[in-house]
Amino acid sequence: MAKINQNFLNLQGSYLFSEIAKRRTKFIQDNPNAQIISLGIGDVTRALPEAVTKAMHAAVDELATVSAFRGYGPEQGYDFLVNAIIEHDYKARGIELASNEVFVSDGSKCDVGNIQEIFSQDAVIAVQDPVYPVYVDTNVMAGRSGAFSKETNRYENIVYLPCNAENNFKPSLPDRKVDLIYLCYPNNPTGMTLTKDELKVWVDYAKANDAIILFDSAYEAYIQEEDVPRSIYEIEGAKDVAIEFRSLSKTAGFTGVRCAYTIVPRGVKAKDENGNEVTVADLWNRRHTTKFNGVSYVTQRGAEAIYSAEGKAQIATLVDYYMSNAAIIRDGLKSLSLTVYGGVNAPYIWLQTPNGLDSWAFFDKLLSEANIVGTPGVGFGQSGQGYFRLTAFGSRENTEKAVERITKLSL
Amino acid sequence: MAKINQNFLNLQGSYLFSEIAKRRTKFIQDNPNAQIISLGIGDVTRALPEAVTKAMHAAVDELATVSAFRGYGPEQGYDFLVNAIIEHDYKARGIELASNEVFVSDGSKCDVGNIQEIFSQDAVIAVQDPVYPVYVDTNVMAGRSGAFSKETNRYENIVYLPCNAENNFKPSLPDRKVDLIYLCYPNNPTGMTLTKDELKVWVDYAKANDAIILFDSAYEAYIQEEDVPRSIYEIEGAKDVAIEFRSLSKTAGFTGVRCAYTIVPRGVKAKDENGNEVTVADLWNRRHTTKFNGVSYVTQRGAEAIYSAEGKAQIATLVDYYMSNAAIIRDGLKSLSLTVYGGVNAPYIWLQTPNGLDSWAFFDKLLSEANIVGTPGVGFGQSGQGYFRLTAFGSRENTEKAVERITKLSL
């Protein structure tokens, strides 16, 4: 009998959101009349911007005719989209990128999950704790994690960088040599950010310690404050040490349409086992072209449209909508004297569970007593224990209703 | 400095189709007036079926309204599509599948590339030779291939199953123990098929020898002959030993729209390092939900539409169109006394290069003298040396023109 990749058995429990879905489904089965409000999974709920749907219709019409039909496109994305990304997301902020540094994909989840493949088996990875589970789980599958300790709720070979109230959710530098550092800002799940000076510490550290930063910037569009970097490449030297992941999922409501991109500057180098320098972008390009066949043409045309004047205005309206929700949740919870973080430059509110409840206990309480689905902080790592994530992606009506229901709880 | 995955340096040259694109681009630069006809990459050229574009427009309209908007869907695909696949592609042929055995994805290239991840590092793989390069390259990246020998043009730890004129392109069983057997039927690149009895030999072998068959069936829609199995599950016992990959790329013109699916029957088992049986579908599900976020909703609605009566008729017309092209190429080349295979149950024609030319020499000759781009057989493996692939995916006009140009060559 063929043998499995044993590392898969080292994965802990279900993927967080599957577990939430399971508990939610069971609750609905037991309480068919409950009006559940989901502020759990970070999924958008507003319609796609009109500029996007218009472009998608036009693209479908093209594919309906022989003369305009397009089959396989470049795996890295069509020039029209790559150029729009470079122009609007980077050049407009003074960042120069070449087109062979941009890789369009069908989702940041895929990219942040797959990026580890191009690095060595013994690479030591560092993650923030709490953390988006995909960074950890994909390294577990690859065999880099070491054994899991039930006692610490951590894998022994992964370097965890705790982010908690004590350090205002800003991690300390690793206390041992690491090769790959996953940073996510604006942060999922805490909703917190770093200033330019704070991020510069990480870039300098990576340079000085031969590490590569994997910078997940999926929530960049939600940044409101001036001193918060929109891209890690605003920091001097970052183009030598950082790979940046961006997604249209939250920026433009693309969670069901699927488009993201990854920037791998050609200055980012790693070494082979003989100590020779290798351009990381070349490896990623090889991986991308060998295991991926490009994003739907219709999706790419929709993505291009977010960079039009009309599209930009519509996206700004979307972001405003969700950020107003964030303010409603933030203010509502604060008025209950709950301790609340995030929600200023990110669509996530990170709250300290009241009365020392653990995260899943608070999940169950919120589900059963207020019929609200949120995300238990501990699902993102041990440092998330005692915290809970709510998202601003609901409708205004549901967001207000949810806050009202929470207000009525005995907390 | 972080270290790379050293296995990437064990990859040979560029990915085949990138190399073809490079030579083509150079030729066009040097000969800007040449009217190139591409019968190289297996990419469709006809418009999407009307049923599909209609469904895609309707789906875009849904996403344009808050009430019908959908964000993240199930990573494994929406029920409406999974059920249509089970009903029309399987139940209609007497094959029963459960919905948790179907995994919708954005392309078979991804799935056949990623499937190896769930198996052990020391799994021995067998591939047909010639072979779709993705099977080999993804195992090279994973470190299963051993060293490459320039002398044999092969990796030392991969078991190659030669398919050539001598065995009528039907491989012999492996001569040593293997764990994973990649089979592709109708075959890319040779265009040849197996009968049910011939495929049964492989299923029986896999059962007797504890191997798993990875059955790539991307060209199933092109099968014309009665005794050629459409699915490996038509063979008794296959649900215990075979994973099947299907794609809408060639079936319905989806190369630019991106939809495929993989069947992992729950009867397929592998063992962990302690010898315990593991259900392979559970591992694939975990991989799929951790590293992938579902196919575009618009694409999935388009895919569903191919199973409507209207859609089925339109797809049949598409397939007929391409298969008429195949007949034109096949008959044209035969009339020149060239030795030709395939093109009967597949959109690929596999010809023996004349006068003992090697594959790339024939590529260059065809490009420079007839301005036709084809695919060198040796690009698919050493047993492809001296062969050449032409595809039936061009327009009728170009296909006829190409055959006319070849007729005028001095071969």
PDB file of C-alpha atoms in Angstrom, chain B residues 179-370:
ATOM      1  CA  ASP B 179       3.588   3.292  -5.200  1.00  0.00           C
ATOM      2  CA  LEU B 180       1.996   5.836  -7.516  1.00  0.00           C
ATOM      3  CA  ILE B 181       1.291   5.279 -11.194  1.00  0.00           C
ATOM      4  CA  TYR B 182       0.395   8.269 -13.352  1.00  0.00           C
ATOM      5  CA  LEU B 183      -1.701   7.153 -16.315  1.00  0.00           C
ATOM      6  CA  CYS B 184      -3.166   9.562 -18.831  1.00  0.00           C
ATOM      7  CA  TYR B 185      -5.936   8.373 -21.176  1.00  0.00           C
ATOM      8  CA  PRO B 186      -6.819   9.490 -23.783  1.00  0.00           C
ATOM      9  CA  ASN B 187      -3.117  10.106 -23.710  1.00  0.00           C
ATOM     10  CA  ASN B 188      -1.391  13.411 -23.856  1.00  0.00           C
ATOM     11  CA  PRO B 189       0.757  13.595 -25.921  1.00  0.00           C
ATOM     12  CA  THR B 190       0.265  10.478 -28.060  1.00  0.00           C
ATOM     13  CA  GLY B 191      -3.499  10.687 -28.458  1.00  0.00           C
ATOM     14  CA  MET B 192      -3.708   6.930 -27.921  1.00  0.00           C
ATOM     15  CA  THR B 193      -6.136   5.039 -25.667  1.00  0.00           C
ATOM     16  CA  LEU B 194      -6.577   1.783 -23.784  1.00  0.00           C
ATOM     17  CA  THR B 195      -9.551  -0.533 -24.095  1.00  0.00           C
ATOM     18  CA  LYS B 196     -11.449  -1.553 -20.988  1.00  0.00           C
ATOM     19  CA  ASP B 197      -9.611  -4.870 -20.850  1.00  0.00           C
ATOM     20  CA  GLU B 198      -6.277  -3.140 -21.163  1.00  0.00           C
ATOM     21  CA  LEU B 199      -7.086  -0.665 -18.408  1.00  0.00           C
ATOM     22  CA  LYS B 200      -8.320  -3.525 -16.213  1.00  0.00           C
ATOM     23  CA  VAL B 201      -4.808  -4.960 -16.272  1.00  0.00           C
ATOM     24  CA  TRP B 202      -3.626  -1.784 -14.542  1.00  0.00           C
ATOM     25  CA  VAL B 203      -6.384  -1.733 -11.956  1.00  0.00           C
ATOM     26  CA  ASP B 204      -5.715  -5.385 -11.139  1.00  0.00           C
ATOM     27  CA  TYR B 205      -1.998  -4.681 -10.950  1.00  0.00           C
ATOM     28  CA  ALA B 206      -2.530  -1.755  -8.583  1.00  0.00           C
ATOM     29  CA  LYS B 207      -4.742  -3.910  -6.350  1.00  0.00           C
ATOM     30  CA  ALA B 208      -2.286  -6.774  -6.294  1.00  0.00           C
ATOM     31  CA  ASN B 209       0.724  -4.538  -5.724  1.00  0.00           C
ATOM     32  CA  ASP B 210      -0.643  -1.924  -3.317  1.00  0.00           C
ATOM     33  CA  ALA B 211      -0.205   0.912  -5.755  1.00  0.00           C
ATOM     34  CA  ILE B 212      -2.440   3.902  -6.441  1.00  0.00           C
ATOM     35  CA  ILE B 213      -3.291   4.961  -9.992  1.00  0.00           C
ATOM     36  CA  LEU B 214      -3.446   8.691 -10.679  1.00  0.00           C
ATOM     37  CA  PHE B 215      -5.659   8.695 -13.747  1.00  0.00           C
ATOM     38  CA  ASP B 216      -5.602  11.870 -15.798  1.00  0.00           C
ATOM     39  CA  SER B 217      -8.691  11.902 -17.925  1.00  0.00           C
ATOM     40  CA  ALA B 218      -8.623  15.498 -19.170  1.00  0.00           C
ATOM     41  CA  TYR B 219      -9.451  14.427 -22.739  1.00  0.00           C
ATOM     42  CA  GLU B 220     -12.300  12.077 -21.939  1.00  0.00           C
ATOM     43  CA  ALA B 221     -14.800  14.138 -23.950  1.00  0.00           C
ATOM     44  CA  TYR B 222     -12.948  13.277 -27.160  1.00  0.00           C
ATOM     45  CA  ILE B 223     -13.445   9.534 -26.940  1.00  0.00           C
ATOM     46  CA  GLN B 224     -15.371   8.263 -29.966  1.00  0.00           C
ATOM     47  CA  GLU B 225     -14.921   4.504 -29.839  1.00  0.00           C
ATOM     48  CA  GLU B 226     -17.217   2.284 -27.844  1.00  0.00           C
ATOM     49  CA  ASP B 227     -14.717   0.080 -26.047  1.00  0.00           C
ATOM     50  CA  VAL B 228     -12.653   2.942 -24.651  1.00  0.00           C
ATOM     51  CA  PRO B 229     -13.502   3.648 -20.990  1.00  0.00           C
ATOM     52  CA  ARG B 230     -14.631   7.201 -20.244  1.00  0.00           C
ATOM     53  CA  SER B 231     -13.774   6.822 -16.588  1.00  0.00           C
ATOM     54  CA  ILE B 232     -11.417   4.450 -14.829  1.00  0.00           C
ATOM     55  CA  TYR B 233     -14.299   3.659 -12.482  1.00  0.00           C
ATOM     56  CA  GLU B 234     -15.932   1.719 -15.290  1.00  0.00           C
ATOM     57  CA  ILE B 235     -13.335  -0.888 -14.367  1.00  0.00           C
ATOM     58  CA  GLU B 236     -14.255  -3.119 -11.459  1.00  0.00           C
ATOM     59  CA  GLY B 237     -12.221  -2.413  -8.348  1.00  0.00           C
ATOM     60  CA  ALA B 238     -10.930   0.950  -9.529  1.00  0.00           C
ATOM     61  CA  LYS B 239     -12.689   2.777  -6.717  1.00  0.00           C
ATOM     62  CA  ASP B 240     -10.232   1.122  -4.341  1.00  0.00           C
ATOM     63  CA  VAL B 241      -7.078   2.114  -6.165  1.00  0.00           C
ATOM     64  CA  ALA B 242      -7.621   5.066  -8.486  1.00  0.00           C
ATOM     65  CA  ILE B 243      -7.871   8.843  -8.266  1.00  0.00           C
ATOM     66  CA  GLU B 244      -9.332  10.431 -11.409  1.00  0.00           C
ATOM     67  CA  PHE B 245      -8.636  13.928 -12.713  1.00  0.00           C
ATOM     68  CA  ARG B 246     -11.071  15.618 -15.070  1.00  0.00           C
ATOM     69  CA  SER B 247     -10.979  19.052 -16.596  1.00  0.00           C
ATOM     70  CA  LEU B 248     -13.420  21.313 -18.364  1.00  0.00           C
ATOM     71  CA  SER B 249     -10.548  22.954 -20.220  1.00  0.00           C
ATOM     72  CA  LYS B 250     -10.784  20.820 -23.324  1.00  0.00           C
ATOM     73  CA  THR B 251     -14.292  19.517 -22.722  1.00  0.00           C
ATOM     74  CA  ALA B 252     -15.951  22.916 -22.798  1.00  0.00           C
ATOM     75  CA  GLY B 253     -13.312  25.460 -23.772  1.00  0.00           C
ATOM     76  CA  PHE B 254     -12.489  26.435 -20.175  1.00  0.00           C
ATOM     77  CA  THR B 255      -8.730  26.944 -20.537  1.00  0.00           C
ATOM     78  CA  GLY B 256      -9.152  30.644 -19.766  1.00  0.00           C
ATOM     79  CA  VAL B 257     -12.041  30.195 -17.352  1.00  0.00           C
ATOM     80  CA  ARG B 258     -10.484  27.546 -15.071  1.00  0.00           C
ATOM     81  CA  CYS B 259     -12.471  24.615 -13.818  1.00  0.00           C
ATOM     82  CA  ALA B 260     -11.596  21.002 -13.173  1.00  0.00           C
ATOM     83  CA  TYR B 261     -12.363  18.321 -10.658  1.00  0.00           C
ATOM     84  CA  THR B 262     -10.715  15.394  -8.987  1.00  0.00           C
ATOM     85  CA  ILE B 263     -12.412  12.234  -7.780  1.00  0.00           C
ATOM     86  CA  VAL B 264     -10.924  10.629  -4.695  1.00  0.00           C
ATOM     87  CA  PRO B 265     -13.103   7.627  -3.808  1.00  0.00           C
ATOM     88  CA  ARG B 266     -13.207   6.874  -0.109  1.00  0.00           C
ATOM     89  CA  GLY B 267     -12.167   3.320  -0.871  1.00  0.00           C
ATOM     90  CA  VAL B 268      -8.689   4.487  -1.817  1.00  0.00           C
ATOM     91  CA  LYS B 269      -6.435   3.879   1.165  1.00  0.00           C
ATOM     92  CA  ALA B 270      -2.787   4.341   1.963  1.00  0.00           C
ATOM     93  CA  LYS B 271      -0.904   3.529   5.120  1.00  0.00           C
ATOM     94  CA  ASP B 272       0.867   5.655   7.668  1.00  0.00           C
ATOM     95  CA  GLU B 273       4.321   4.827   8.975  1.00  0.00           C
ATOM     96  CA  ASN B 274       2.859   2.535  11.605  1.00  0.00           C
ATOM     97  CA  GLY B 275       1.035   0.555   8.973  1.00  0.00           C
ATOM     98  CA  ASN B 276      -2.420   1.934   9.782  1.00  0.00           C
ATOM     99  CA  GLU B 277      -4.811   2.505   6.902  1.00  0.00           C
ATOM    100  CA  VAL B 278      -5.635   6.117   6.088  1.00  0.00           C
ATOM    101  CA  THR B 279      -8.447   7.260   3.799  1.00  0.00           C
ATOM    102  CA  VAL B 280      -6.685   9.228   1.087  1.00  0.00           C
ATOM    103  CA  ALA B 281      -9.752  11.426   0.475  1.00  0.00           C
ATOM    104  CA  ASP B 282      -9.410  12.809   4.020  1.00  0.00           C
ATOM    105  CA  LEU B 283      -5.857  13.919   3.351  1.00  0.00           C
ATOM    106  CA  TRP B 284      -6.756  15.472   0.029  1.00  0.00           C
ATOM    107  CA  ASN B 285      -9.664  17.255   1.654  1.00  0.00           C
ATOM    108  CA  ARG B 286      -7.351  18.663   4.281  1.00  0.00           C
ATOM    109  CA  ARG B 287      -4.863  19.810   1.674  1.00  0.00           C
ATOM    110  CA  HIS B 288      -7.596  21.280  -0.505  1.00  0.00           C
ATOM    111  CA  THR B 289      -9.257  23.226   2.316  1.00  0.00           C
ATOM    112  CA  THR B 290      -5.950  24.472   3.749  1.00  0.00           C
ATOM    113  CA  LYS B 291      -4.266  25.635   0.548  1.00  0.00           C
ATOM    114  CA  PHE B 292      -7.142  26.505  -1.759  1.00  0.00           C
ATOM    115  CA  ASN B 293     -10.173  28.722  -1.479  1.00  0.00           C
ATOM    116  CA  GLY B 294     -12.573  27.427  -4.093  1.00  0.00           C
ATOM    117  CA  VAL B 295     -13.249  28.168  -7.737  1.00  0.00           C
ATOM    118  CA  SER B 296     -14.790  31.446  -8.897  1.00  0.00           C
ATOM    119  CA  TYR B 297     -18.559  31.340  -8.433  1.00  0.00           C
ATOM    120  CA  VAL B 298     -18.998  32.675 -11.959  1.00  0.00           C
ATOM    121  CA  THR B 299     -16.888  29.838 -13.325  1.00  0.00           C
ATOM    122  CA  GLN B 300     -18.790  27.243 -11.312  1.00  0.00           C
ATOM    123  CA  ARG B 301     -22.116  28.458 -12.676  1.00  0.00           C
ATOM    124  CA  GLY B 302     -20.635  28.291 -16.169  1.00  0.00           C
ATOM    125  CA  ALA B 303     -19.479  24.763 -15.464  1.00  0.00           C
ATOM    126  CA  GLU B 304     -22.891  23.702 -14.221  1.00  0.00           C
ATOM    127  CA  ALA B 305     -24.382  24.873 -17.509  1.00  0.00           C
ATOM    128  CA  ILE B 306     -22.466  22.318 -19.562  1.00  0.00           C
ATOM    129  CA  TYR B 307     -24.707  19.665 -18.031  1.00  0.00           C
ATOM    130  CA  SER B 308     -27.921  21.227 -19.308  1.00  0.00           C
ATOM    131  CA  ALA B 309     -29.463  19.786 -22.478  1.00  0.00           C
ATOM    132  CA  GLU B 310     -28.469  22.937 -24.342  1.00  0.00           C
ATOM    133  CA  GLY B 311     -24.961  22.825 -22.905  1.00  0.00           C
ATOM    134  CA  LYS B 312     -24.452  19.176 -23.771  1.00  0.00           C
ATOM    135  CA  ALA B 313     -25.451  19.779 -27.377  1.00  0.00           C
ATOM    136  CA  GLN B 314     -23.128  22.768 -27.665  1.00  0.00           C
ATOM    137  CA  ILE B 315     -20.211  20.834 -26.203  1.00  0.00           C
ATOM    138  CA  ALA B 316     -20.824  17.987 -28.611  1.00  0.00           C
ATOM    139  CA  THR B 317     -20.587  20.504 -31.454  1.00  0.00           C
ATOM    140  CA  LEU B 318     -17.293  21.816 -30.081  1.00  0.00           C
ATOM    141  CA  VAL B 319     -15.821  18.339 -29.799  1.00  0.00           C
ATOM    142  CA  ASP B 320     -17.001  17.466 -33.308  1.00  0.00           C
ATOM    143  CA  TYR B 321     -15.342  20.583 -34.634  1.00  0.00           C
ATOM    144  CA  TYR B 322     -11.978  19.726 -33.126  1.00  0.00           C
ATOM    145  CA  MET B 323     -12.233  16.054 -34.020  1.00  0.00           C
ATOM    146  CA  SER B 324     -12.900  16.995 -37.651  1.00  0.00           C
ATOM    147  CA  ASN B 325      -9.677  18.994 -37.472  1.00  0.00           C
ATOM    148  CA  ALA B 326      -7.953  15.917 -36.089  1.00  0.00           C
ATOM    149  CA  ALA B 327      -9.176  13.895 -39.058  1.00  0.00           C
ATOM    150  CA  ILE B 328      -7.937  16.548 -41.494  1.00  0.00           C
ATOM    151  CA  ILE B 329      -4.448  16.506 -39.934  1.00  0.00           C
ATOM    152  CA  ARG B 330      -4.366  12.741 -39.628  1.00  0.00           C
ATOM    153  CA  ASP B 331      -5.500  12.112 -43.209  1.00  0.00           C
ATOM    154  CA  GLY B 332      -3.298  14.876 -44.583  1.00  0.00           C
ATOM    155  CA  LEU B 333      -0.154  13.549 -42.959  1.00  0.00           C
ATOM    156  CA  LYS B 334      -0.969   9.961 -43.880  1.00  0.00           C
ATOM    157  CA  SER B 335      -1.310  10.977 -47.515  1.00  0.00           C
ATOM    158  CA  LEU B 336       2.297  12.177 -47.288  1.00  0.00           C
ATOM    159  CA  SER B 337       3.247   8.690 -46.106  1.00  0.00           C
ATOM    160  CA  LEU B 338       4.067   9.980 -42.664  1.00  0.00           C
ATOM    161  CA  THR B 339       3.529   7.581 -39.783  1.00  0.00           C
ATOM    162  CA  VAL B 340       0.776   8.994 -37.612  1.00  0.00           C
ATOM    163  CA  TYR B 341      -0.838   7.979 -34.313  1.00  0.00           C
ATOM    164  CA  GLY B 342      -3.682   9.354 -32.220  1.00  0.00           C
ATOM    165  CA  GLY B 343      -6.355  11.737 -33.440  1.00  0.00           C
ATOM    166  CA  VAL B 344      -9.130   9.129 -33.256  1.00  0.00           C
ATOM    167  CA  ASN B 345     -10.206   9.406 -29.617  1.00  0.00           C
ATOM    168  CA  ALA B 346      -8.166  12.462 -28.769  1.00  0.00           C
ATOM    169  CA  PRO B 347      -7.404  15.908 -30.161  1.00  0.00           C
ATOM    170  CA  TYR B 348      -3.699  15.075 -30.462  1.00  0.00           C
ATOM    171  CA  ILE B 349      -1.846  13.741 -33.472  1.00  0.00           C
ATOM    172  CA  TRP B 350       1.463  12.074 -32.727  1.00  0.00           C
ATOM    173  CA  LEU B 351       3.690  11.707 -35.753  1.00  0.00           C
ATOM    174  CA  GLN B 352       6.984  10.072 -36.345  1.00  0.00           C
ATOM    175  CA  THR B 353       9.414  12.738 -37.564  1.00  0.00           C
ATOM    176  CA  PRO B 354      10.574  12.009 -41.125  1.00  0.00           C
ATOM    177  CA  ASN B 355      14.143  11.140 -42.073  1.00  0.00           C
ATOM    178  CA  GLY B 356      15.184  10.456 -38.522  1.00  0.00           C
ATOM    179  CA  LEU B 357      15.125  14.141 -37.573  1.00  0.00           C
ATOM    180  CA  ASP B 358      15.153  14.643 -33.846  1.00  0.00           C
ATOM    181  CA  SER B 359      12.109  16.317 -32.300  1.00  0.00           C
ATOM    182  CA  TRP B 360      13.535  19.811 -31.812  1.00  0.00           C
ATOM    183  CA  ALA B 361      15.113  19.796 -35.270  1.00  0.00           C
ATOM    184  CA  PHE B 362      11.693  19.013 -36.703  1.00  0.00           C
ATOM    185  CA  PHE B 363      10.199  21.764 -34.514  1.00  0.00           C
ATOM    186  CA  ASP B 364      12.668  24.290 -35.936  1.00  0.00           C
ATOM    187  CA  LYS B 365      12.107  23.047 -39.489  1.00  0.00           C
ATOM    188  CA  LEU B 366       8.342  23.268 -39.174  1.00  0.00           C
ATOM    189  CA  LEU B 367       8.573  26.720 -37.621  1.00  0.00           C
ATOM    190  CA  SER B 368      11.058  28.159 -40.103  1.00  0.00           C
ATOM    191  CA  GLU B 369       9.819  26.492 -43.302  1.00  0.00           C
ATOM    192  CA  ALA B 370       6.073  26.214 -42.703  1.00  0.00           C
TER     193      ALA B 370
END
